[in-house]
XYZ file of C-alpha atoms in Angstrom:
198
model
C -54.996 -18.667 12.243
C -55.400 -14.947 12.813
C -52.755 -13.078 10.706
C -51.961 -10.701 13.447
C -51.388 -13.642 15.851
C -48.941 -15.164 13.433
C -47.068 -11.976 13.094
C -46.821 -11.636 16.848
C -45.592 -15.153 17.193
C -42.872 -14.582 14.620
C -41.828 -11.268 16.137
C -41.429 -12.791 19.497
C -38.578 -15.021 18.148
C -36.588 -12.007 16.637
C -34.135 -9.787 18.398
C -35.347 -6.338 19.672
C -38.648 -5.081 20.972
C -41.193 -7.207 19.214
C -43.966 -4.355 19.479
C -41.684 -1.840 17.841
C -41.015 -4.451 15.026
C -44.753 -5.036 14.593
C -45.605 -1.334 14.724
C -43.146 -0.444 12.102
C -44.184 -3.336 9.894
C -47.865 -2.232 10.265
C -47.020 1.397 9.456
C -45.261 0.267 6.340
C -48.114 -1.857 5.148
C -50.672 0.707 6.018
C -48.940 3.351 3.957
C -48.473 0.921 0.972
C -52.255 0.261 1.117
C -53.129 3.788 1.539
C -51.243 4.863 -1.537
C -52.361 1.971 -3.629
C -56.031 1.573 -2.729
C -57.278 4.604 -0.881
C -55.877 7.777 -2.578
C -59.165 8.830 -3.864
C -61.352 7.801 -0.912
C -63.015 10.864 0.558
C -62.965 9.646 4.151
C -59.262 9.077 3.958
C -58.623 12.323 2.248
C -60.442 14.214 4.985
C -58.593 12.511 7.735
C -55.322 13.348 5.996
C -56.348 17.029 5.611
C -56.798 17.066 9.422
C -53.523 15.233 10.288
C -51.245 14.907 7.371
C -48.249 12.821 8.468
C -46.238 12.913 11.595
C -42.374 13.305 11.050
C -41.735 9.669 11.625
C -44.390 8.411 9.026
C -43.402 11.298 6.515
C -39.819 9.901 6.848
C -41.080 6.304 6.348
C -43.235 7.428 3.294
C -40.104 9.307 1.831
C -38.218 6.094 2.189
C -40.782 3.727 0.977
C -42.240 5.611 -1.918
C -44.846 3.050 -2.598
C -46.641 4.837 -5.314
C -45.208 8.146 -6.597
C -48.525 8.969 -8.260
C -50.521 8.358 -5.154
C -48.198 10.352 -3.118
C -48.361 13.182 -5.502
C -52.192 13.096 -5.565
C -52.461 13.194 -1.732
C -49.873 15.909 -1.439
C -51.489 17.972 -4.019
C -54.763 17.839 -2.065
C -52.955 18.817 1.229
C -51.150 21.754 -0.436
C -54.302 22.938 -2.294
C -56.267 22.876 0.854
C -53.582 24.910 2.711
C -53.268 27.457 -0.154
C -57.079 27.835 -0.331
C -56.860 29.034 3.277
C -57.264 25.798 5.014
C -55.630 24.890 8.273
C -52.272 23.162 8.230
C -52.634 19.450 9.153
C -51.770 18.738 12.844
C -49.170 15.785 12.901
C -50.649 14.941 16.266
C -53.675 13.469 14.381
C -51.451 11.461 11.788
C -53.721 8.909 10.239
C -51.042 6.326 10.209
C -50.546 6.896 13.946
C -54.115 6.681 14.728
C -54.342 3.358 12.915
C -51.153 2.144 14.402
C -52.385 2.929 17.963
C -55.528 0.714 17.328
C -53.282 -2.109 16.001
C -51.043 -1.860 19.059
C -54.094 -2.174 21.308
C -55.077 -5.265 19.556
C -51.539 -6.681 19.895
C -51.376 -5.791 23.536
C -54.935 -7.691 23.943
C -53.626 -10.575 22.034
C -50.563 -10.883 24.099
C -52.443 -10.755 27.299
C -55.138 -13.277 26.247
C -52.728 -15.719 24.661
C -49.817 -15.381 27.024
C -49.634 -18.985 28.137
C -49.069 -20.213 24.634
C -46.893 -17.168 23.419
C -44.407 -17.098 26.601
C -42.416 -20.191 25.311
C -41.776 -18.250 21.820
C -39.935 -15.377 23.545
C -36.474 -15.306 22.028
C -33.114 -14.806 23.823
C -32.653 -11.201 22.341
C -36.367 -10.282 22.528
C -37.546 -7.753 24.742
C -40.029 -4.853 25.284
C -38.816 -1.363 25.141
C -39.577 1.151 27.845
C -42.448 2.721 25.883
C -44.104 -0.531 25.149
C -43.779 -1.778 28.655
C -46.165 0.970 29.713
C -48.908 -0.542 27.624
C -49.498 -3.355 30.092
C -51.220 -3.020 33.429
C -50.474 -4.401 36.852
C -49.390 -7.885 37.654
C -48.964 -8.739 33.871
C -46.548 -5.761 33.480
C -44.534 -7.100 36.390
C -44.251 -10.461 34.922
C -43.272 -8.955 31.483
C -40.637 -6.608 33.218
C -39.156 -9.558 34.971
C -38.766 -11.408 31.520
C -37.472 -8.273 29.918
C -34.830 -7.825 32.861
C -33.703 -11.462 32.119
C -33.254 -10.617 28.590
C -31.570 -7.415 29.120
C -28.948 -9.249 31.363
C -28.118 -11.351 28.507
C -27.625 -8.225 26.213
C -25.590 -6.553 28.999
C -23.191 -9.707 29.048
C -22.864 -9.376 25.128
C -22.327 -5.594 25.427
C -19.671 -6.185 28.087
C -17.910 -8.877 25.770
C -18.197 -6.406 22.904
C -16.273 -3.725 24.989
C -13.728 -6.231 26.101
C -12.985 -7.213 22.575
C -12.167 -3.642 21.624
C -9.348 -3.742 24.290
C -5.900 -4.007 22.383
C -5.086 -7.285 24.247
C -8.097 -8.851 22.685
C -8.124 -7.757 19.114
C -7.599 -11.310 17.810
C -11.035 -12.363 19.336
C -13.898 -12.270 16.885
C -16.913 -10.221 17.570
C -20.089 -12.316 17.286
C -23.139 -10.931 15.434
C -24.982 -10.844 18.791
C -22.259 -8.788 20.394
C -22.133 -6.541 17.514
C -25.974 -5.943 17.729
C -25.933 -5.514 21.627
C -25.401 -1.693 21.571
C -28.118 -1.194 19.044
C -30.551 -3.404 21.214
C -29.749 -1.400 24.250
C -30.259 1.964 22.467
C -33.620 0.508 21.137
C -34.689 -0.461 24.631
C -34.142 3.025 25.931
C -35.381 4.944 22.745
C -38.683 3.018 22.342
C -37.980 2.756 18.560
C -36.912 0.051 16.233
C -33.536 1.205 14.986
C -32.045 -1.812 13.431
C -32.562 -2.926 9.947
C -33.355 -6.544 9.181
């Protein structure tokens, strides 16, 4: 089975925007591979000189720290290039973003072509954020929006119960993990970013 299809199937069962989850996972794996296997690759170095890292992927790199030596080599190259009179990298051409965009297009294609078999995997707390809904055209997008609205209605119910449980009359009622997560899921939906940690 296609590894990407397997990851898509698994992400569809998890809370939150499944494409945000897959995008973050891909970015992490790409950075790890980049700093372990492609540090001295001239094509990769040229692309990094042009684009460097966007703020999101620089933050991810800082957090992950896959290979300090690899990071140091790449950053030395970027800094030397700049000090020698080269242009600053344009984060709009971030190599990780470019590769993530291609990966996202493949995921969108997979979802469209395998929708009949994937639809049943869609979890109760799974949705597409506003940013990723825009990736889908026409009637298929309308169908996805309807599913997302159904899932968001469930999240709204859990969010409402969470608020009720903060009332002093209800302090003895336990807050479920789903209710505790509901405000984060709502923020993710509007932000178009995976914010929760697994």
